[in-house]
Amino acid sequence: MSTVDSLLNEMEEYARINKVPIITGEGAKLLIETVNLHQPKSILEIGTAIGYSTILIGANSPDAKIITIEIDEDRAIKANSFLVQAGISNRVEIMVGDAAQVIPQITTKFDMVFIDAAKGQYLNYLVKTIDKLVDNAMVFTDNVLFRGMVEGENVTPRRYRTLVNRLREFLDYINHDTRFKTTIHRIGDGIAISIYQGANRR
């Protein structure tokens, strides 16, 4: 087992014990496959948590620079310690704050965006990110089907209705905006992979 694999196993156990949400095993496999296929060089991650997905991306795109945003300062500190152990901290910039406020401050252009933060804000995050995408950039969004409720016909529990409705709005946007070509993968908690066709496709 490689050092990174051993570290990821340690992080999975940490996440389980401390109830930190990380991408599922199926989702992680798809993320790795997608990164290997596209080989992005400039990546924006919205939702660092403890850096699990950051390491998955960074370990499989050795030339990439990553900007990752985390609202919880304690998690950002923990993530940085894991990134140091993974040997990729020199290629990762962690920005602490609310992504909706941080994203507009970023001037970098990206060929990959990974979204896994507050699900009710996905559309807001995406809209704020569009002017930072290069043509053919890939947007990888986790948890878009939220426990089967987004596409389900059963009545959504009251406490989840706003979140589910906002995820439906997000999916409607990326499925119908001609600037994006989107595929929904019904694995894990649902993953959307959207390829940005360019501003002129609107």
Short mmCIF file of N, CA and C in Angstrom, two decimals, residues 51-179:
data_model
loop_
_atom_site.label_atom_id
_atom_site.label_comp_id
_atom_site.label_asym_id
_atom_site.label_seq_id
_atom_site.Cartn_x
_atom_site.Cartn_y
_atom_site.Cartn_z
N GLY A 51 -9.75 17.67 3.50
CA GLY A 51 -8.79 17.58 2.41
C GLY A 51 -8.75 16.23 1.71
N TYR A 52 -9.75 15.38 1.95
CA TYR A 52 -9.76 14.04 1.36
C TYR A 52 -9.82 14.10 -0.17
N SER A 53 -10.80 14.84 -0.70
CA SER A 53 -10.91 14.96 -2.15
C SER A 53 -9.75 15.77 -2.73
N THR A 54 -9.26 16.72 -1.96
CA THR A 54 -8.10 17.52 -2.40
C THR A 54 -6.93 16.60 -2.71
N ILE A 55 -6.72 15.64 -1.82
CA ILE A 55 -5.61 14.70 -2.01
C ILE A 55 -5.89 13.75 -3.17
N LEU A 56 -7.12 13.29 -3.31
CA LEU A 56 -7.47 12.45 -4.45
C LEU A 56 -7.15 13.17 -5.77
N ILE A 57 -7.53 14.44 -5.83
CA ILE A 57 -7.29 15.22 -7.05
C ILE A 57 -5.80 15.49 -7.23
N GLY A 58 -5.15 15.98 -6.18
CA GLY A 58 -3.75 16.36 -6.27
C GLY A 58 -2.82 15.20 -6.56
N ALA A 59 -3.11 14.04 -5.98
CA ALA A 59 -2.26 12.86 -6.19
C ALA A 59 -2.37 12.33 -7.61
N ASN A 60 -3.47 12.65 -8.29
CA ASN A 60 -3.69 12.15 -9.64
C ASN A 60 -3.51 13.21 -10.71
N SER A 61 -3.12 14.40 -10.30
CA SER A 61 -2.79 15.47 -11.26
C SER A 61 -1.53 16.16 -10.74
N PRO A 62 -0.38 15.51 -10.88
CA PRO A 62 0.85 15.95 -10.22
C PRO A 62 1.36 17.33 -10.62
N ASP A 63 0.87 17.88 -11.74
CA ASP A 63 1.32 19.21 -12.18
C ASP A 63 0.31 20.30 -11.84
N ALA A 64 -0.78 19.93 -11.17
CA ALA A 64 -1.88 20.88 -10.96
C ALA A 64 -1.65 21.76 -9.74
N LYS A 65 -2.17 22.98 -9.83
CA LYS A 65 -2.27 23.88 -8.69
C LYS A 65 -3.74 23.89 -8.24
N ILE A 66 -3.97 23.84 -6.95
CA ILE A 66 -5.33 23.75 -6.41
C ILE A 66 -5.58 24.90 -5.45
N ILE A 67 -6.70 25.59 -5.65
CA ILE A 67 -7.22 26.52 -4.65
C ILE A 67 -8.45 25.85 -4.05
N THR A 68 -8.47 25.73 -2.73
CA THR A 68 -9.59 25.07 -2.08
C THR A 68 -10.16 25.98 -0.99
N ILE A 69 -11.48 26.02 -0.89
CA ILE A 69 -12.17 26.94 0.02
C ILE A 69 -12.87 26.15 1.11
N GLU A 70 -12.66 26.55 2.36
CA GLU A 70 -13.30 25.89 3.50
C GLU A 70 -13.81 26.94 4.48
N ILE A 71 -15.05 26.83 4.88
CA ILE A 71 -15.65 27.82 5.77
C ILE A 71 -15.24 27.62 7.23
N ASP A 72 -14.90 26.37 7.61
CA ASP A 72 -14.58 26.02 8.99
C ASP A 72 -13.07 26.07 9.19
N GLU A 73 -12.60 27.00 10.01
CA GLU A 73 -11.16 27.18 10.18
C GLU A 73 -10.49 25.95 10.78
N ASP A 74 -11.15 25.30 11.74
CA ASP A 74 -10.55 24.11 12.36
C ASP A 74 -10.37 22.99 11.33
N ARG A 75 -11.37 22.82 10.46
CA ARG A 75 -11.24 21.80 9.41
C ARG A 75 -10.14 22.17 8.43
N ALA A 76 -10.02 23.45 8.14
CA ALA A 76 -8.96 23.89 7.23
C ALA A 76 -7.59 23.57 7.80
N ILE A 77 -7.43 23.77 9.10
CA ILE A 77 -6.15 23.46 9.75
C ILE A 77 -5.88 21.96 9.69
N LYS A 78 -6.91 21.15 9.96
CA LYS A 78 -6.75 19.69 9.89
C LYS A 78 -6.43 19.27 8.46
N ALA A 79 -7.12 19.87 7.50
CA ALA A 79 -6.87 19.54 6.10
C ALA A 79 -5.42 19.82 5.74
N ASN A 80 -4.91 20.97 6.18
CA ASN A 80 -3.53 21.33 5.84
C ASN A 80 -2.55 20.30 6.38
N SER A 81 -2.81 19.78 7.59
CA SER A 81 -1.91 18.77 8.15
C SER A 81 -1.91 17.50 7.30
N PHE A 82 -3.08 17.13 6.79
CA PHE A 82 -3.15 15.95 5.92
C PHE A 82 -2.46 16.23 4.57
N LEU A 83 -2.63 17.45 4.05
CA LEU A 83 -2.00 17.80 2.77
C LEU A 83 -0.47 17.76 2.89
N VAL A 84 0.04 18.19 4.04
CA VAL A 84 1.49 18.12 4.28
C VAL A 84 1.94 16.66 4.26
N GLN A 85 1.19 15.79 4.95
CA GLN A 85 1.55 14.37 4.98
C GLN A 85 1.49 13.76 3.58
N ALA A 86 0.56 14.24 2.75
CA ALA A 86 0.42 13.71 1.39
C ALA A 86 1.49 14.25 0.44
N GLY A 87 2.21 15.28 0.88
CA GLY A 87 3.27 15.84 0.07
C GLY A 87 2.78 16.76 -1.03
N ILE A 88 1.58 17.31 -0.89
CA ILE A 88 1.05 18.18 -1.94
C ILE A 88 0.72 19.59 -1.44
N SER A 89 1.07 19.89 -0.19
CA SER A 89 0.69 21.19 0.38
C SER A 89 1.30 22.35 -0.38
N ASN A 90 2.44 22.13 -1.05
CA ASN A 90 3.09 23.21 -1.80
C ASN A 90 2.32 23.57 -3.07
N ARG A 91 1.36 22.71 -3.46
CA ARG A 91 0.56 22.99 -4.67
C ARG A 91 -0.87 23.37 -4.33
N VAL A 92 -1.17 23.50 -3.04
CA VAL A 92 -2.54 23.76 -2.61
C VAL A 92 -2.60 25.04 -1.77
N GLU A 93 -3.53 25.91 -2.13
CA GLU A 93 -3.81 27.10 -1.33
C GLU A 93 -5.18 26.94 -0.69
N ILE A 94 -5.22 26.94 0.63
CA ILE A 94 -6.49 26.86 1.35
C ILE A 94 -6.95 28.27 1.68
N MET A 95 -8.17 28.60 1.24
CA MET A 95 -8.76 29.90 1.56
C MET A 95 -9.91 29.65 2.54
N VAL A 96 -9.85 30.29 3.69
CA VAL A 96 -10.87 30.09 4.72
C VAL A 96 -11.93 31.17 4.62
N GLY A 97 -13.18 30.74 4.52
CA GLY A 97 -14.28 31.69 4.44
C GLY A 97 -15.48 31.09 3.74
N ASP A 98 -16.53 31.88 3.63
CA ASP A 98 -17.74 31.49 2.92
C ASP A 98 -17.45 31.56 1.42
N ALA A 99 -17.61 30.42 0.75
CA ALA A 99 -17.26 30.34 -0.67
C ALA A 99 -17.98 31.40 -1.51
N ALA A 100 -19.22 31.70 -1.16
CA ALA A 100 -19.98 32.69 -1.92
C ALA A 100 -19.31 34.06 -1.87
N GLN A 101 -18.57 34.34 -0.80
CA GLN A 101 -17.86 35.61 -0.67
C GLN A 101 -16.42 35.51 -1.18
N VAL A 102 -15.83 34.32 -1.06
CA VAL A 102 -14.44 34.14 -1.46
C VAL A 102 -14.28 34.06 -2.97
N ILE A 103 -15.18 33.32 -3.64
CA ILE A 103 -15.05 33.08 -5.08
C ILE A 103 -14.89 34.37 -5.88
N PRO A 104 -15.71 35.41 -5.64
CA PRO A 104 -15.56 36.64 -6.44
C PRO A 104 -14.20 37.31 -6.29
N GLN A 105 -13.46 37.00 -5.22
CA GLN A 105 -12.15 37.61 -4.99
C GLN A 105 -11.05 36.92 -5.79
N ILE A 106 -11.34 35.73 -6.33
CA ILE A 106 -10.33 34.94 -7.03
C ILE A 106 -10.24 35.39 -8.49
N THR A 107 -9.02 35.59 -8.97
CA THR A 107 -8.83 36.03 -10.36
C THR A 107 -8.29 34.92 -11.26
N THR A 108 -7.95 33.78 -10.68
CA THR A 108 -7.40 32.66 -11.44
C THR A 108 -8.45 32.08 -12.38
N LYS A 109 -8.01 31.55 -13.52
CA LYS A 109 -8.87 30.80 -14.43
C LYS A 109 -8.66 29.30 -14.16
N PHE A 110 -9.74 28.53 -14.25
CA PHE A 110 -9.68 27.12 -13.89
C PHE A 110 -10.12 26.21 -15.03
N ASP A 111 -9.48 25.03 -15.10
CA ASP A 111 -9.98 24.02 -16.04
C ASP A 111 -10.67 22.87 -15.31
N MET A 112 -10.78 22.98 -13.97
CA MET A 112 -11.62 22.05 -13.21
C MET A 112 -12.14 22.75 -11.97
N VAL A 113 -13.41 22.50 -11.67
CA VAL A 113 -14.02 22.94 -10.41
C VAL A 113 -14.66 21.73 -9.76
N PHE A 114 -14.38 21.53 -8.48
CA PHE A 114 -14.99 20.45 -7.72
C PHE A 114 -15.88 21.08 -6.65
N ILE A 115 -17.17 20.78 -6.69
CA ILE A 115 -18.12 21.39 -5.75
C ILE A 115 -18.63 20.33 -4.78
N ASP A 116 -18.38 20.54 -3.51
CA ASP A 116 -18.87 19.63 -2.47
C ASP A 116 -18.95 20.40 -1.16
N ALA A 117 -19.86 21.36 -1.13
CA ALA A 117 -20.01 22.21 0.06
C ALA A 117 -21.50 22.29 0.42
N ALA A 118 -21.97 23.46 0.82
CA ALA A 118 -23.38 23.60 1.20
C ALA A 118 -24.26 23.37 -0.02
N LYS A 119 -25.02 22.28 -0.01
CA LYS A 119 -25.76 21.84 -1.20
C LYS A 119 -26.81 22.85 -1.64
N GLY A 120 -27.37 23.58 -0.70
CA GLY A 120 -28.37 24.57 -1.06
C GLY A 120 -27.78 25.77 -1.80
N GLN A 121 -26.44 25.85 -1.83
CA GLN A 121 -25.76 26.99 -2.48
C GLN A 121 -25.08 26.60 -3.79
N TYR A 122 -25.30 25.37 -4.27
CA TYR A 122 -24.59 24.91 -5.46
C TYR A 122 -24.76 25.83 -6.66
N LEU A 123 -25.99 26.25 -6.93
CA LEU A 123 -26.22 27.11 -8.09
C LEU A 123 -25.53 28.45 -7.91
N ASN A 124 -25.58 28.98 -6.71
CA ASN A 124 -24.92 30.25 -6.41
C ASN A 124 -23.41 30.13 -6.64
N TYR A 125 -22.82 29.03 -6.16
CA TYR A 125 -21.38 28.81 -6.36
C TYR A 125 -21.06 28.72 -7.86
N LEU A 126 -21.86 27.96 -8.58
CA LEU A 126 -21.59 27.76 -10.00
C LEU A 126 -21.65 29.08 -10.77
N VAL A 127 -22.69 29.85 -10.53
CA VAL A 127 -22.86 31.13 -11.24
C VAL A 127 -21.68 32.06 -10.97
N LYS A 128 -21.20 32.07 -9.73
CA LYS A 128 -20.07 32.94 -9.37
C LYS A 128 -18.75 32.44 -9.97
N THR A 129 -18.75 31.18 -10.41
CA THR A 129 -17.52 30.57 -10.92
C THR A 129 -17.41 30.66 -12.44
N ILE A 130 -18.52 30.84 -13.14
CA ILE A 130 -18.54 30.73 -14.60
C ILE A 130 -17.51 31.62 -15.28
N ASP A 131 -17.35 32.85 -14.82
CA ASP A 131 -16.40 33.74 -15.49
C ASP A 131 -14.95 33.38 -15.22
N LYS A 132 -14.73 32.34 -14.41
CA LYS A 132 -13.38 31.87 -14.11
C LYS A 132 -13.06 30.55 -14.82
N LEU A 133 -13.98 30.08 -15.67
CA LEU A 133 -13.78 28.82 -16.37
C LEU A 133 -13.17 29.05 -17.74
N VAL A 134 -12.18 28.24 -18.09
CA VAL A 134 -11.67 28.23 -19.46
C VAL A 134 -12.57 27.31 -20.29
N ASP A 135 -12.52 27.45 -21.61
CA ASP A 135 -13.30 26.56 -22.47
C ASP A 135 -12.91 25.11 -22.20
N ASN A 136 -13.92 24.25 -22.16
CA ASN A 136 -13.76 22.81 -21.89
C ASN A 136 -13.38 22.50 -20.45
N ALA A 137 -13.54 23.48 -19.56
CA ALA A 137 -13.34 23.20 -18.14
C ALA A 137 -14.38 22.19 -17.67
N MET A 138 -14.00 21.40 -16.67
CA MET A 138 -14.88 20.38 -16.13
C MET A 138 -15.35 20.78 -14.73
N VAL A 139 -16.66 20.69 -14.51
CA VAL A 139 -17.24 20.97 -13.19
C VAL A 139 -17.77 19.64 -12.65
N PHE A 140 -17.19 19.20 -11.55
CA PHE A 140 -17.54 17.92 -10.92
C PHE A 140 -18.28 18.24 -9.63
N THR A 141 -19.56 17.88 -9.55
CA THR A 141 -20.39 18.26 -8.41
C THR A 141 -20.92 17.02 -7.70
N ASP A 142 -20.64 16.91 -6.41
CA ASP A 142 -21.04 15.74 -5.63
C ASP A 142 -22.38 15.98 -4.93
N ASN A 143 -23.06 14.90 -4.59
CA ASN A 143 -24.31 14.93 -3.79
C ASN A 143 -25.48 15.61 -4.47
N VAL A 144 -25.55 15.55 -5.80
CA VAL A 144 -26.59 16.30 -6.50
C VAL A 144 -27.97 15.63 -6.43
N LEU A 145 -28.01 14.34 -6.06
CA LEU A 145 -29.32 13.65 -5.97
C LEU A 145 -29.78 13.51 -4.53
N PHE A 146 -28.96 13.87 -3.59
CA PHE A 146 -29.26 13.92 -2.15
C PHE A 146 -30.21 12.82 -1.67
N ARG A 147 -29.63 11.66 -1.40
CA ARG A 147 -30.37 10.54 -0.80
C ARG A 147 -31.56 10.09 -1.64
N GLY A 148 -31.49 10.33 -2.93
CA GLY A 148 -32.56 9.92 -3.83
C GLY A 148 -33.76 10.84 -3.82
N MET A 149 -33.71 11.91 -3.04
CA MET A 149 -34.88 12.79 -2.90
C MET A 149 -35.06 13.72 -4.10
N VAL A 150 -33.96 14.08 -4.77
CA VAL A 150 -34.05 15.08 -5.84
C VAL A 150 -34.83 14.56 -7.03
N GLU A 151 -34.65 13.29 -7.37
CA GLU A 151 -35.38 12.69 -8.48
C GLU A 151 -36.55 11.83 -8.01
N GLY A 152 -36.69 11.65 -6.72
CA GLY A 152 -37.74 10.77 -6.19
C GLY A 152 -39.12 11.39 -6.27
N GLU A 153 -40.11 10.53 -6.24
CA GLU A 153 -41.50 11.00 -6.31
C GLU A 153 -42.15 11.07 -4.93
N ASN A 154 -41.49 10.51 -3.92
CA ASN A 154 -42.05 10.56 -2.57
C ASN A 154 -41.99 11.98 -2.01
N VAL A 155 -42.84 12.26 -1.07
CA VAL A 155 -42.87 13.58 -0.44
C VAL A 155 -41.58 13.79 0.34
N THR A 156 -40.92 14.91 0.08
CA THR A 156 -39.66 15.23 0.77
C THR A 156 -39.96 15.69 2.19
N PRO A 157 -39.26 15.13 3.19
CA PRO A 157 -39.45 15.62 4.57
C PRO A 157 -39.27 17.13 4.64
N ARG A 158 -40.07 17.76 5.47
CA ARG A 158 -40.10 19.22 5.54
C ARG A 158 -38.71 19.83 5.72
N ARG A 159 -37.87 19.21 6.57
CA ARG A 159 -36.57 19.82 6.88
C ARG A 159 -35.62 19.82 5.67
N TYR A 160 -35.93 19.03 4.65
CA TYR A 160 -35.05 18.96 3.48
C TYR A 160 -35.65 19.64 2.24
N ARG A 161 -36.85 20.17 2.35
CA ARG A 161 -37.53 20.66 1.14
C ARG A 161 -36.77 21.79 0.45
N THR A 162 -36.30 22.77 1.20
CA THR A 162 -35.59 23.89 0.59
C THR A 162 -34.32 23.40 -0.10
N LEU A 163 -33.57 22.53 0.59
CA LEU A 163 -32.32 22.00 0.03
C LEU A 163 -32.60 21.22 -1.25
N VAL A 164 -33.59 20.34 -1.22
CA VAL A 164 -33.92 19.52 -2.39
C VAL A 164 -34.39 20.40 -3.55
N ASN A 165 -35.20 21.40 -3.26
CA ASN A 165 -35.67 22.30 -4.32
C ASN A 165 -34.51 23.06 -4.95
N ARG A 166 -33.55 23.46 -4.13
CA ARG A 166 -32.40 24.19 -4.67
C ARG A 166 -31.50 23.28 -5.50
N LEU A 167 -31.37 22.02 -5.11
CA LEU A 167 -30.61 21.07 -5.94
C LEU A 167 -31.32 20.83 -7.26
N ARG A 168 -32.65 20.79 -7.24
CA ARG A 168 -33.40 20.64 -8.49
C ARG A 168 -33.17 21.84 -9.40
N GLU A 169 -33.12 23.03 -8.81
CA GLU A 169 -32.85 24.24 -9.60
C GLU A 169 -31.44 24.18 -10.20
N PHE A 170 -30.48 23.68 -9.41
CA PHE A 170 -29.10 23.54 -9.90
C PHE A 170 -29.05 22.59 -11.09
N LEU A 171 -29.70 21.42 -10.95
CA LEU A 171 -29.69 20.44 -12.03
C LEU A 171 -30.41 20.96 -13.27
N ASP A 172 -31.50 21.67 -13.07
CA ASP A 172 -32.22 22.25 -14.19
C ASP A 172 -31.32 23.23 -14.94
N TYR A 173 -30.56 23.99 -14.20
CA TYR A 173 -29.66 24.99 -14.80
C TYR A 173 -28.58 24.31 -15.63
N ILE A 174 -27.87 23.36 -15.05
CA ILE A 174 -26.74 22.77 -15.78
C ILE A 174 -27.19 21.81 -16.88
N ASN A 175 -28.45 21.36 -16.81
CA ASN A 175 -28.96 20.49 -17.87
C ASN A 175 -29.50 21.28 -19.06
N HIS A 176 -29.85 22.56 -18.84
CA HIS A 176 -30.49 23.33 -19.90
C HIS A 176 -29.69 24.54 -20.37
N ASP A 177 -28.70 24.97 -19.62
CA ASP A 177 -27.84 26.06 -20.07
C ASP A 177 -26.89 25.50 -21.13
N THR A 178 -26.94 26.04 -22.33
CA THR A 178 -26.19 25.47 -23.45
C THR A 178 -24.68 25.66 -23.31
N ARG A 179 -24.25 26.41 -22.32
CA ARG A 179 -22.81 26.54 -22.08
C ARG A 179 -22.23 25.29 -21.43
#
